[in-house]
mmCIF file of C-alpha atoms (C1' of nucleotides) in Angstrom:
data_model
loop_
_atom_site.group_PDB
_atom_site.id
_atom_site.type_symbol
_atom_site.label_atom_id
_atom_site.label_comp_id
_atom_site.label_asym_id
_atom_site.label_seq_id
_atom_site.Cartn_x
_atom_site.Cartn_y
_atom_site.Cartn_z
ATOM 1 C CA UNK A 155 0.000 0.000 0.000
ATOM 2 C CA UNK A 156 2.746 2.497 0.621
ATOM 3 C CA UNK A 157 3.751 2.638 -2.815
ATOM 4 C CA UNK A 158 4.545 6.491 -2.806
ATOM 5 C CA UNK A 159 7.885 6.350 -0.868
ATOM 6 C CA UNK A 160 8.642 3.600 -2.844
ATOM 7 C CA UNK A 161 7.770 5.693 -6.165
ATOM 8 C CA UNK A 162 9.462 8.862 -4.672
ATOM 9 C CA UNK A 163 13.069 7.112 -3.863
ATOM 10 C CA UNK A 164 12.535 5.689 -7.086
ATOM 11 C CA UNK A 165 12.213 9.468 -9.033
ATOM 12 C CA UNK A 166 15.778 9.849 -6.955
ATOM 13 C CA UNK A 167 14.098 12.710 -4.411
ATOM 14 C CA UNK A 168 16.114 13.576 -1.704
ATOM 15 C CA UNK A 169 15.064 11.616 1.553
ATOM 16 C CA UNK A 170 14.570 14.329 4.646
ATOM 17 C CA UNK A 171 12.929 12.846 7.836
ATOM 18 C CA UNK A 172 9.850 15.603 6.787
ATOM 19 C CA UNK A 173 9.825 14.481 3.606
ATOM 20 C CA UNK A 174 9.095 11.134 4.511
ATOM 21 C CA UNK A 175 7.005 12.040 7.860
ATOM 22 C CA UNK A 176 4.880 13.984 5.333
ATOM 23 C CA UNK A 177 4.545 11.394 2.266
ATOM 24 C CA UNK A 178 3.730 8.812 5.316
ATOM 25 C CA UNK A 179 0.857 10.647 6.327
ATOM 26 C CA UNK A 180 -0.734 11.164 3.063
ATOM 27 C CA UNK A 181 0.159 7.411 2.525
ATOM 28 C CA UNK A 182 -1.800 6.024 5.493
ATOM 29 C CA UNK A 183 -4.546 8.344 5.269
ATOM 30 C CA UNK A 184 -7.539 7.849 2.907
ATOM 31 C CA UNK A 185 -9.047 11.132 3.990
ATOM 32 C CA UNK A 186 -8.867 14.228 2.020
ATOM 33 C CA UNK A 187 -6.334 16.484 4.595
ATOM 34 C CA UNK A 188 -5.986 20.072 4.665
ATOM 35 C CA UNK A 189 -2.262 21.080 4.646
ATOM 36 C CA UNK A 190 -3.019 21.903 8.438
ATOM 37 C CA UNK A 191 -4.084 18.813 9.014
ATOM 38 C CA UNK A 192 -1.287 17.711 7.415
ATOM 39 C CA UNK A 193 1.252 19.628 9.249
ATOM 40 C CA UNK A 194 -0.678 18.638 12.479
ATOM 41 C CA UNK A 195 -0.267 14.732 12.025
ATOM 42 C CA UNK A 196 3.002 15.377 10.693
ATOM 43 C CA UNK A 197 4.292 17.201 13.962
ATOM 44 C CA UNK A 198 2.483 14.380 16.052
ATOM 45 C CA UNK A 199 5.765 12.390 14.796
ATOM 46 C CA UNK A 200 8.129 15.132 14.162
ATOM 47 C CA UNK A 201 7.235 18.057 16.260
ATOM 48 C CA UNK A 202 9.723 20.272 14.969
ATOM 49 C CA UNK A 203 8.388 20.375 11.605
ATOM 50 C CA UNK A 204 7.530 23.807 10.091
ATOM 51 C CA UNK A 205 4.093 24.337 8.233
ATOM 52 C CA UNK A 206 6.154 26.131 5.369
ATOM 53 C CA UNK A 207 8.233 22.904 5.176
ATOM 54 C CA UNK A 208 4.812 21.372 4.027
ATOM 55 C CA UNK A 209 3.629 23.472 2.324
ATOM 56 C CA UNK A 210 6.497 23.207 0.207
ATOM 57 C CA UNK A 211 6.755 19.348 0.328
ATOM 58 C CA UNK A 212 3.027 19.461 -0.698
ATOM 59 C CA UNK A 213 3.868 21.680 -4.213
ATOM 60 C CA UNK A 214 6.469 19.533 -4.992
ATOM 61 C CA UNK A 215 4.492 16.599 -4.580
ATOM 62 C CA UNK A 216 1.886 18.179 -6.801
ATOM 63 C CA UNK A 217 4.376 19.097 -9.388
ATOM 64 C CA UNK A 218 5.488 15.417 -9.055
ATOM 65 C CA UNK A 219 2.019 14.634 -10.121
ATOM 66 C CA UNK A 220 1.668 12.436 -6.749
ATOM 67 C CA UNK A 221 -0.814 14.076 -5.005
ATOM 68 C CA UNK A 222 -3.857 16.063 -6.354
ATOM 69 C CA UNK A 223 -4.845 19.744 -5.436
ATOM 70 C CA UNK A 224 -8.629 19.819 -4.294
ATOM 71 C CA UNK A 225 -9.584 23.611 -4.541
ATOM 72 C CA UNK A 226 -12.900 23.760 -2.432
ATOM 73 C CA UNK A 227 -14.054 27.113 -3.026
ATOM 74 C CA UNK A 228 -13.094 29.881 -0.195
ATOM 75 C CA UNK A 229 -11.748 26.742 2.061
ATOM 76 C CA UNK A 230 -8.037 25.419 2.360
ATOM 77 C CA UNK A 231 -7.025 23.485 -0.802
ATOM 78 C CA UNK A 232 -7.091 19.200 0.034
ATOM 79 C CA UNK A 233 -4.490 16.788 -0.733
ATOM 80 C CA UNK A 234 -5.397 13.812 -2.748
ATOM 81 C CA UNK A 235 -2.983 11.212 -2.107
ATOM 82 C CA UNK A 236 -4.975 8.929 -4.331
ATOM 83 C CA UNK A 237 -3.526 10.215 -7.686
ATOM 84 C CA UNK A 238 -3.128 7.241 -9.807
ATOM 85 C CA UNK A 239 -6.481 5.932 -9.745
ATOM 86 C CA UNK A 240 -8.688 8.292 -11.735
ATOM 87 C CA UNK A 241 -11.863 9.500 -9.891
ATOM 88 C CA UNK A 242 -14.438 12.159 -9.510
ATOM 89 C CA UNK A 243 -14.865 14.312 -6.225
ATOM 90 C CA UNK A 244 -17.837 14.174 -3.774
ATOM 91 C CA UNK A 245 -18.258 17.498 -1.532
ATOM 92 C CA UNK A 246 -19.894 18.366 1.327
ATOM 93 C CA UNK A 247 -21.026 22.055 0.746
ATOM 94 C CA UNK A 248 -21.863 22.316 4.334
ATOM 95 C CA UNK A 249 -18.363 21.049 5.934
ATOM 96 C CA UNK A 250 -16.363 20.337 3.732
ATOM 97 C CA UNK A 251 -15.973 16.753 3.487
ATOM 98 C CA UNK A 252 -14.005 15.635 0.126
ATOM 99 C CA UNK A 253 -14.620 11.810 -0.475
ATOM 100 C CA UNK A 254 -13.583 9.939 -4.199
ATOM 101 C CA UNK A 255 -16.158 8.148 -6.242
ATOM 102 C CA UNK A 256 -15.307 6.295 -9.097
ATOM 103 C CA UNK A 257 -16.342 7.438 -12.627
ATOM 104 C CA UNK A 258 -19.400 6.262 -14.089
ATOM 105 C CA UNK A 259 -17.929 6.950 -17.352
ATOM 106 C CA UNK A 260 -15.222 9.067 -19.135
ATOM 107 C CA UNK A 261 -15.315 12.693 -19.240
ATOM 108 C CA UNK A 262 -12.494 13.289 -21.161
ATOM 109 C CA UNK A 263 -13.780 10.978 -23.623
ATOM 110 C CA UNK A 264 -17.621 14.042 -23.626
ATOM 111 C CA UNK A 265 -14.647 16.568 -24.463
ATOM 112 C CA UNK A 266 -13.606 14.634 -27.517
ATOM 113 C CA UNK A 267 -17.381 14.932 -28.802
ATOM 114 C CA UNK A 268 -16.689 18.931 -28.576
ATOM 115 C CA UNK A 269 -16.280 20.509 -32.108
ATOM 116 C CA UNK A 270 -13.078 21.854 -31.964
ATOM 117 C CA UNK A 271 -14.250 25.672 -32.378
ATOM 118 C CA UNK A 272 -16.319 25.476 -29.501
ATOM 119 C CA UNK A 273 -12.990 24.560 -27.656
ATOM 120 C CA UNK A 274 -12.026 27.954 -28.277
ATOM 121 C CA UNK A 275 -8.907 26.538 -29.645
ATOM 122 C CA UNK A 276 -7.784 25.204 -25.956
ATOM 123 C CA UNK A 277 -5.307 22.009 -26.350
ATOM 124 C CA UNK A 278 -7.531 20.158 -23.336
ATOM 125 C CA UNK A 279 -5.390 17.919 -21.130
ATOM 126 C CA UNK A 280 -7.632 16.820 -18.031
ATOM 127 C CA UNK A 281 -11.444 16.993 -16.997
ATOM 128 C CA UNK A 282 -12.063 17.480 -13.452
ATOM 129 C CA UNK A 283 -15.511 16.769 -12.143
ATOM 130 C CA UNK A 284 -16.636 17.845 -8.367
ATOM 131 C CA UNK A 285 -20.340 16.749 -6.780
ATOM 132 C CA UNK A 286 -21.862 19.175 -4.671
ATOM 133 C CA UNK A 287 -23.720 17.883 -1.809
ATOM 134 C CA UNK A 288 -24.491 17.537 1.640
ATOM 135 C CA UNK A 289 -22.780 14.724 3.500
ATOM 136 C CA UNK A 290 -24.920 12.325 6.125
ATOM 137 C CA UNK A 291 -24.058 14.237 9.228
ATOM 138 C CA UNK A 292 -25.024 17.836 7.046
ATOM 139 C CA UNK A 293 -28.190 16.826 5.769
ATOM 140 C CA UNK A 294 -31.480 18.326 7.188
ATOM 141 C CA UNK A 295 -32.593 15.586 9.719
ATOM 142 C CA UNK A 296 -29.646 13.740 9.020
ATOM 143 C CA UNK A 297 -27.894 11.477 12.221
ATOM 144 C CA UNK A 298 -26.893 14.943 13.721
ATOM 145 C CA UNK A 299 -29.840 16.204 16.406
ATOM 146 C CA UNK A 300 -30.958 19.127 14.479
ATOM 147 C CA UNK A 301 -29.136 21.542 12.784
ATOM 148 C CA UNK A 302 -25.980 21.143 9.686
ATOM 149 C CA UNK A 303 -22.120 20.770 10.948
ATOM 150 C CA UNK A 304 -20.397 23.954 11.516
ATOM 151 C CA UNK A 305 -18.223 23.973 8.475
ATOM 152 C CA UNK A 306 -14.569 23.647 9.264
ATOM 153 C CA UNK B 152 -30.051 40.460 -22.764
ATOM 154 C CA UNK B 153 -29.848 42.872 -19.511
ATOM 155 C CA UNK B 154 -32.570 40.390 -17.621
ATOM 156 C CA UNK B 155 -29.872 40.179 -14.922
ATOM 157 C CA UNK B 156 -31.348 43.725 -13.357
ATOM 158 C CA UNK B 157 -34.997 42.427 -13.970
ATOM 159 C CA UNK B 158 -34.617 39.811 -12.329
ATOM 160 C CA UNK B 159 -33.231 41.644 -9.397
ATOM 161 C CA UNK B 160 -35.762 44.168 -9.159
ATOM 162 C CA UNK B 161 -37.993 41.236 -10.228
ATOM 163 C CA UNK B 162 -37.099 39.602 -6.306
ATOM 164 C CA UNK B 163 -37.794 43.423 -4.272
ATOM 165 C CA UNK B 164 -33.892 43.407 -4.668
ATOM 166 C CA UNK B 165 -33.419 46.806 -2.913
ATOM 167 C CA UNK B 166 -31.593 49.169 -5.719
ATOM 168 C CA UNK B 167 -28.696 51.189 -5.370
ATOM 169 C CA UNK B 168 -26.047 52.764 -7.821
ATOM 170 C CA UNK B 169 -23.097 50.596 -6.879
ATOM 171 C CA UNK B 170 -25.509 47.251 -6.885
ATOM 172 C CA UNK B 171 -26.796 48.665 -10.088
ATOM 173 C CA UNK B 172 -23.492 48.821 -11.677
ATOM 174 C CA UNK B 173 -21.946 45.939 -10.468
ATOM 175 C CA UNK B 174 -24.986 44.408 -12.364
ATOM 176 C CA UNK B 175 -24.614 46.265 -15.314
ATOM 177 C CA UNK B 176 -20.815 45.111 -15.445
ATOM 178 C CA UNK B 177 -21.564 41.521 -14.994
ATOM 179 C CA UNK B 178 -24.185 41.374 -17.693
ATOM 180 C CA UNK B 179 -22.767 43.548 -20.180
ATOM 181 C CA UNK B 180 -19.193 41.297 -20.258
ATOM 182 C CA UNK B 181 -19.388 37.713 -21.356
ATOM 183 C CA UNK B 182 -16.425 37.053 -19.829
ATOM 184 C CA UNK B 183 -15.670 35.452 -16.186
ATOM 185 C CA UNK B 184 -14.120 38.838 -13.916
ATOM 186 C CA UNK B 185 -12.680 38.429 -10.678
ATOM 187 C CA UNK B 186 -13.647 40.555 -8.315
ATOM 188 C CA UNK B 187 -10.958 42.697 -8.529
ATOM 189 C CA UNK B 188 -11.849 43.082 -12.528
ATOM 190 C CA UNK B 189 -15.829 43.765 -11.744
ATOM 191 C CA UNK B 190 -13.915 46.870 -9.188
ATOM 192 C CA UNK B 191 -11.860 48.002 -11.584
ATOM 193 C CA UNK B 192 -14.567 48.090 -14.635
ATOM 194 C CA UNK B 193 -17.256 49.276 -12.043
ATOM 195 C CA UNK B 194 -14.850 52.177 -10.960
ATOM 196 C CA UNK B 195 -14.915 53.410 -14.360
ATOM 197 C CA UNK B 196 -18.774 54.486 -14.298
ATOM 198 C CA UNK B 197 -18.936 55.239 -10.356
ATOM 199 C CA UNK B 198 -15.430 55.738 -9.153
ATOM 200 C CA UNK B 199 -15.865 55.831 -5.490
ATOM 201 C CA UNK B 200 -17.454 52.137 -5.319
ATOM 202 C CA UNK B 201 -15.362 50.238 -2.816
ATOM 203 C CA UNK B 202 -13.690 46.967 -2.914
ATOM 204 C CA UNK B 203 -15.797 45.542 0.327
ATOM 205 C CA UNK B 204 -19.239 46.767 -1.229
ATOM 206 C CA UNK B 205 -18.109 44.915 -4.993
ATOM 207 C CA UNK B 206 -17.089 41.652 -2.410
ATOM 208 C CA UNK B 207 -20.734 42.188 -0.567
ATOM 209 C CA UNK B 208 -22.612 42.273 -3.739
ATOM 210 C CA UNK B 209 -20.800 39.555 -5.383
ATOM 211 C CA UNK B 210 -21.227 37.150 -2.226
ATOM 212 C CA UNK B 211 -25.226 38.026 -2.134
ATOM 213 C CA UNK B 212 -25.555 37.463 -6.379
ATOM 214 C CA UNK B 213 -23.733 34.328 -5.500
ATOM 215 C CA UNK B 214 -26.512 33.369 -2.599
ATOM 216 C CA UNK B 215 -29.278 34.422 -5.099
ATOM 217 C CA UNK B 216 -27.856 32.003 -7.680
ATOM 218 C CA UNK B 217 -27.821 34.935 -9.959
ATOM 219 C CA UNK B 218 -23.848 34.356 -10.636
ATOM 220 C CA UNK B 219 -21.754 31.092 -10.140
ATOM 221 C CA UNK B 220 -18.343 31.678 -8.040
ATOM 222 C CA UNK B 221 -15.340 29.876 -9.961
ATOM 223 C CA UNK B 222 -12.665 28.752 -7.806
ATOM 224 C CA UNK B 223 -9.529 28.370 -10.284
ATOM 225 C CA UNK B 224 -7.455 26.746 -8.072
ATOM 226 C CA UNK B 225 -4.866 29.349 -5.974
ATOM 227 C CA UNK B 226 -6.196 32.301 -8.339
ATOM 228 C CA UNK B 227 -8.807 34.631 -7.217
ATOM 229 C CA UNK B 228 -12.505 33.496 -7.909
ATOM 230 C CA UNK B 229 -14.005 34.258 -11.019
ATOM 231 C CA UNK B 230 -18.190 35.344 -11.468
ATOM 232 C CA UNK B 231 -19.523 33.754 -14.344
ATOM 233 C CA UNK B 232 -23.143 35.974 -14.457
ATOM 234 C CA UNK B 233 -24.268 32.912 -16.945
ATOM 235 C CA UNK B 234 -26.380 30.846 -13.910
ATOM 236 C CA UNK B 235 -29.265 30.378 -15.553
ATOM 237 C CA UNK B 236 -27.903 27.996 -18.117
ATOM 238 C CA UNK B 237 -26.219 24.753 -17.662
ATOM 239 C CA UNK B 238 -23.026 24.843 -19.049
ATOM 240 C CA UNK B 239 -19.192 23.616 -17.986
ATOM 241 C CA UNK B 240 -15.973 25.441 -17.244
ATOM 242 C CA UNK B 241 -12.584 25.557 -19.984
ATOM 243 C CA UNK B 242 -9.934 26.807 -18.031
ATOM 244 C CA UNK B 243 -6.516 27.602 -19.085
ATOM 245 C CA UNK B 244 -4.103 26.597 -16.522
ATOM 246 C CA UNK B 245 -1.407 28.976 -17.768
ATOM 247 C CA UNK B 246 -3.181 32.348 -17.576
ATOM 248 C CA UNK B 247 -6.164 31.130 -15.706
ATOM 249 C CA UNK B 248 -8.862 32.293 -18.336
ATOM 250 C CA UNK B 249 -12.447 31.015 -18.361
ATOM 251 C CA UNK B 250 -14.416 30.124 -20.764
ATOM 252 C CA UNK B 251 -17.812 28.290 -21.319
ATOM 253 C CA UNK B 252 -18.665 25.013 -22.977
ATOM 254 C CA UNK B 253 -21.516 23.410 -23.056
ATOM 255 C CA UNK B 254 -22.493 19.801 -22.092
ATOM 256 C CA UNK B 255 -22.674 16.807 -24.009
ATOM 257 C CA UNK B 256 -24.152 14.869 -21.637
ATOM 258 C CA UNK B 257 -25.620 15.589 -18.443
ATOM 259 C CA UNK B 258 -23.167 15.213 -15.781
ATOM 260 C CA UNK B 259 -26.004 14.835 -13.316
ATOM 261 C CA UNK B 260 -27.510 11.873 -14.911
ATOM 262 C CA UNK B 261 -23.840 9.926 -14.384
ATOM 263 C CA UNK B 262 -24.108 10.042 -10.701
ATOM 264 C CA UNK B 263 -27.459 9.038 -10.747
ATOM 265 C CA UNK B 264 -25.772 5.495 -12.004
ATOM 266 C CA UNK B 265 -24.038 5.368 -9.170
ATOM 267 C CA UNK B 266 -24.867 3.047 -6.411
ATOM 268 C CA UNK B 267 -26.500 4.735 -3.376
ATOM 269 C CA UNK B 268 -23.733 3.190 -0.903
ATOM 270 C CA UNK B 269 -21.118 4.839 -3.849
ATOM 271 C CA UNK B 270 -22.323 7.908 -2.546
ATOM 272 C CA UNK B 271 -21.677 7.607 0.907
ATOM 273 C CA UNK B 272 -24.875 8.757 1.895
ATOM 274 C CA UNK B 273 -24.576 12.017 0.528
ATOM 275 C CA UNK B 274 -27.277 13.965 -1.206
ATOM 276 C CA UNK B 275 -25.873 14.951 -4.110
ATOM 277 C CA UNK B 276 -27.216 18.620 -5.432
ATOM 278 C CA UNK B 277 -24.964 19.856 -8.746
ATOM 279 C CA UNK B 278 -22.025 17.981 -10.694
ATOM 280 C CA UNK B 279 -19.110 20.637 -11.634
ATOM 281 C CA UNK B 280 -17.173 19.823 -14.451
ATOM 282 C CA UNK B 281 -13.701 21.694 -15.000
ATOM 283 C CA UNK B 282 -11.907 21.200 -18.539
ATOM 284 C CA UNK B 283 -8.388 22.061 -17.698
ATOM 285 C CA UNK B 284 -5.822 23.069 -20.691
ATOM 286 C CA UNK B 285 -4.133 25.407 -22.606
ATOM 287 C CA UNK B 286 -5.433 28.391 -24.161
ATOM 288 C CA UNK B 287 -4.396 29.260 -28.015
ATOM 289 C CA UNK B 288 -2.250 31.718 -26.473
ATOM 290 C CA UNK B 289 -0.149 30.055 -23.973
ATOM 291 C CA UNK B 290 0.220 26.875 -26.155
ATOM 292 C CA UNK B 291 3.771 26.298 -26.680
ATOM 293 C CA UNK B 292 4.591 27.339 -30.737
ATOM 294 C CA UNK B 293 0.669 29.663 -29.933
ATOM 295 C CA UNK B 294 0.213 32.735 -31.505
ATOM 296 C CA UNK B 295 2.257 34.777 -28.901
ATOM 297 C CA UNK B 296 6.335 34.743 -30.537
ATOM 298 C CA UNK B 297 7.888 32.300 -27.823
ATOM 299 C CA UNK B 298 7.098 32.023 -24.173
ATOM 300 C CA UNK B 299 3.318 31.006 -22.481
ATOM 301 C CA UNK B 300 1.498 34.102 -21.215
ATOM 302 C CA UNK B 301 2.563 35.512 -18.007
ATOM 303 C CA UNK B 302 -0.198 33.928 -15.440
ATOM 304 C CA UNK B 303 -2.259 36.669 -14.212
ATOM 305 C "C1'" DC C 61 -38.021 57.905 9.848
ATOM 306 C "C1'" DT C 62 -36.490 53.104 9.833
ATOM 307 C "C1'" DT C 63 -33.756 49.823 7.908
ATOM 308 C "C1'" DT C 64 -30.161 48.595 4.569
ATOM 309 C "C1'" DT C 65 -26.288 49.425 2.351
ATOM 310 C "C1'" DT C 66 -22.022 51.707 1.901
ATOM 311 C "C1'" DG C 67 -17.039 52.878 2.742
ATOM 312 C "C1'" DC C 68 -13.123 52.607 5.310
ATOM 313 C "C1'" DA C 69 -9.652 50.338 7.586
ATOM 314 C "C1'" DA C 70 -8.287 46.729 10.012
ATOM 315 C "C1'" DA C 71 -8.519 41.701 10.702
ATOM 316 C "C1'" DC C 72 -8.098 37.367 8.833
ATOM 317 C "C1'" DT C 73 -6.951 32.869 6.386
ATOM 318 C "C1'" DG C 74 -4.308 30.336 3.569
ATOM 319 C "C1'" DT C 75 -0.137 30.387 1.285
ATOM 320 C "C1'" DT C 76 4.493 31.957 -0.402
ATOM 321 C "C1'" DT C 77 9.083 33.825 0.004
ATOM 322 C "C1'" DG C 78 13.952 35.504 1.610
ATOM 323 C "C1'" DC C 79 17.599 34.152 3.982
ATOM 324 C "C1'" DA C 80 20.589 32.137 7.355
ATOM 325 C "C1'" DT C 81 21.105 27.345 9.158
ATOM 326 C "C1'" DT C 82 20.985 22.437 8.837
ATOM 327 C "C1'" DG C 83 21.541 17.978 6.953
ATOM 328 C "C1'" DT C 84 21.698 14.730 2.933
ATOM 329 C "C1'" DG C 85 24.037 12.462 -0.611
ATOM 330 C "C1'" DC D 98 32.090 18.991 1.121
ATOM 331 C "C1'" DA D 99 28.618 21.066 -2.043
ATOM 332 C "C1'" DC D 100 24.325 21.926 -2.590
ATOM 333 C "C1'" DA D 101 19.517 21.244 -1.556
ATOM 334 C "C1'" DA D 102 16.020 21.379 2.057
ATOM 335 C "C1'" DT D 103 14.595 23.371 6.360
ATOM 336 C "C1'" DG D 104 12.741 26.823 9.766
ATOM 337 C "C1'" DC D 105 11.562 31.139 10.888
ATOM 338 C "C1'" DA D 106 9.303 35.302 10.384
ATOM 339 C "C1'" DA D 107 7.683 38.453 7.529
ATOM 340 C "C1'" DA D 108 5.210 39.394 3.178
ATOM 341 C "C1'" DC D 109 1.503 38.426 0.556
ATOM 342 C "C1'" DA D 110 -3.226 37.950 -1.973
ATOM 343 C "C1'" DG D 111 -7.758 37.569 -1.668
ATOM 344 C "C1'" DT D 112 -11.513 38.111 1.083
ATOM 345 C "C1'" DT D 113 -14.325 39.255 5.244
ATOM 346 C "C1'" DT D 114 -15.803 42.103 9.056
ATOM 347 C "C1'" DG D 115 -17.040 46.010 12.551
ATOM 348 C "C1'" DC D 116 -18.762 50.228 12.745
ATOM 349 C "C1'" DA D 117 -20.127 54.985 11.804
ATOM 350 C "C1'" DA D 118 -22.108 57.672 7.981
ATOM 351 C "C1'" DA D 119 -25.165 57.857 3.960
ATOM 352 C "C1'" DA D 120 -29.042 56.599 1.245
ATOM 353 C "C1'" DA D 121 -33.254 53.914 -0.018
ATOM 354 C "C1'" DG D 122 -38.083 52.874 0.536
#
DNA sequence: CTTTTTGCAAACTGTTTGCATTGTG
DNA sequence: CACAATGCAAACAGTTTGCAAAAAG
C-alpha cells in the first residue's frame, strides 16, 4: 500500500525525515487532509516540523504529479494522495468533506465529442468533475440532532 | 439580454447605484471577472465604489444564484453571471482564463448510475465539471512569438 | 423615519518567500 | 564537502468584518 515512498526514492528525491514524515501521512490516510491537518499529524511524529516545510513538500508533490490539489471554493485546498487511480470528487457544501467516487464513465472521452471551435482553440489535457452535496451528518434531519455541521 | 437587473428588481432586490453597476458590469461582459476586474470596470462608471461593497454584492448574487463563483485553483474566484444555463468550465491553466462550454451529456444523470452506498450517503445537489488546458495563447509554438502568457 | 447598504480600515486565512542554518548524498 | 532542504518570520493575496455615515423605501 505504501507505494509512494517507494515511487518517490525511485524518481531519486532527496530523503529528509519531513519528507518522509509527510509522504507517510498522506500514505496512510484515505481522507482528504488540509495542509493543516497535514502539518498537524506530521508534527504528532516530528514536532519540529515547520508548516512552510509542508507546504512546500506538498507543491512539490503536486508538481510530481503524486498528489492532487482539491480547490474547495473559499476553504483550504485538500491533498489527494490517491492520484493514480482516476476518480471524480464528492463534496460536502456544508463542511467540507471531500470523499472519491469512481467514474461512471469518461469525461475526457464528452470533451472529444466537442467541435473543436467550440474549444475555443484550448489544447484540453484533463477533466475534473466535483459533486456538490451535503454529507450524512449535514443533511437536514440527518444522524446529527438538528441543525448542519459547523463547516470547518 | 440585460434580464440580470430584472430579475433583481424582479425579487424586491433593494436598488442602489453601486448594486446597479456591479450588475450592469456583470451582464454587459461575457467574460468570467474576478472581483478585482468587476472593481476596476465598475470604478470606471462610479469611481468611489469600494472593494468591500463589490465583495458584498458579489457574495449576495452568488446566494441568489444569480452568478456562479469559480474557484480556479490558488487564483482569485471568477463570477460567471451565466447561472441560468447549464453549461461547464474551460480553463486555461497557464493564464487562468475562463471560458464556457456546453455539455454533451448531463453530468447529473452519471451520478445518478451510481450506487447509493457509492455515494456515501450524501445527497448529491450539482455535478461541476472543470476542462483544464491550454489556451491558443499560452500553447507552446501559440500565436504569442515564444514564451506562455505571463499567469495573471 | 427606519432599515439597509455603503465605505473605510483593520482583521483574517491560507499560502508563499527571503535568507541564514541544517543535513543529505 | 557542495548543494539542496529546512525553519523562521515576515510578506503576501484575496476576502471578510465592525462600525459609523449615507441613502433607499
Amino acid at each position: 500500500m505504501s507505494d509512494l515512498l517507494e515511487r518517490l526514492r525511485g524518481r531519486g528525491w532527496r530523503m529528509t525525515s519531513q519528507r518522509r514524515v509527510v509522504a507517510e501521512v498522506l500514505d496512510g490516510e484515505h481522507v482528504h487532509l488540509t495542509a493543516d491537518e497535514v502539518h498537524a499529524r506530521a508534527a504528532e511524529r516530528l514536532p519540529e516540523i515547520s508548516r512552510a516545510t509542508v507546504y512546500n513538500i506538498l507543491g512539490e508533490l503536486g508538481r510530481l504529479g503524486e498528489v492532487v490539489e482539491v480547490s474547495v471554493h473559499g476553504r483550504a485546498k485538500r491533498y489527494d494522495p490517491n492520484a493514480h487511480h482516476p476518480h471524480q470528487h464528492l463534496v460536502c457544501s456544508g463542511c467540507g468533506t471531500v470523499r472519491d467516487v469512481h467514474p461512471t464513465g469518461d469525461p475526457v472521452a464528452a470533451l472529444a465529442d466537442l467541435p473543436a471551435e467550440d474549444r475555443f482553440g484550448f489544447t484540453v489535457a484533463e477533466a475534473e468533475v466535483t459533486y456538490w452535496g451535503l454529507c450524512p451528518e449535514c443533511a437536514p434531519g440527518g444522524p446529527a440532532p438538528g441543525a448542519p455541521n459547523p463547516p470547518r
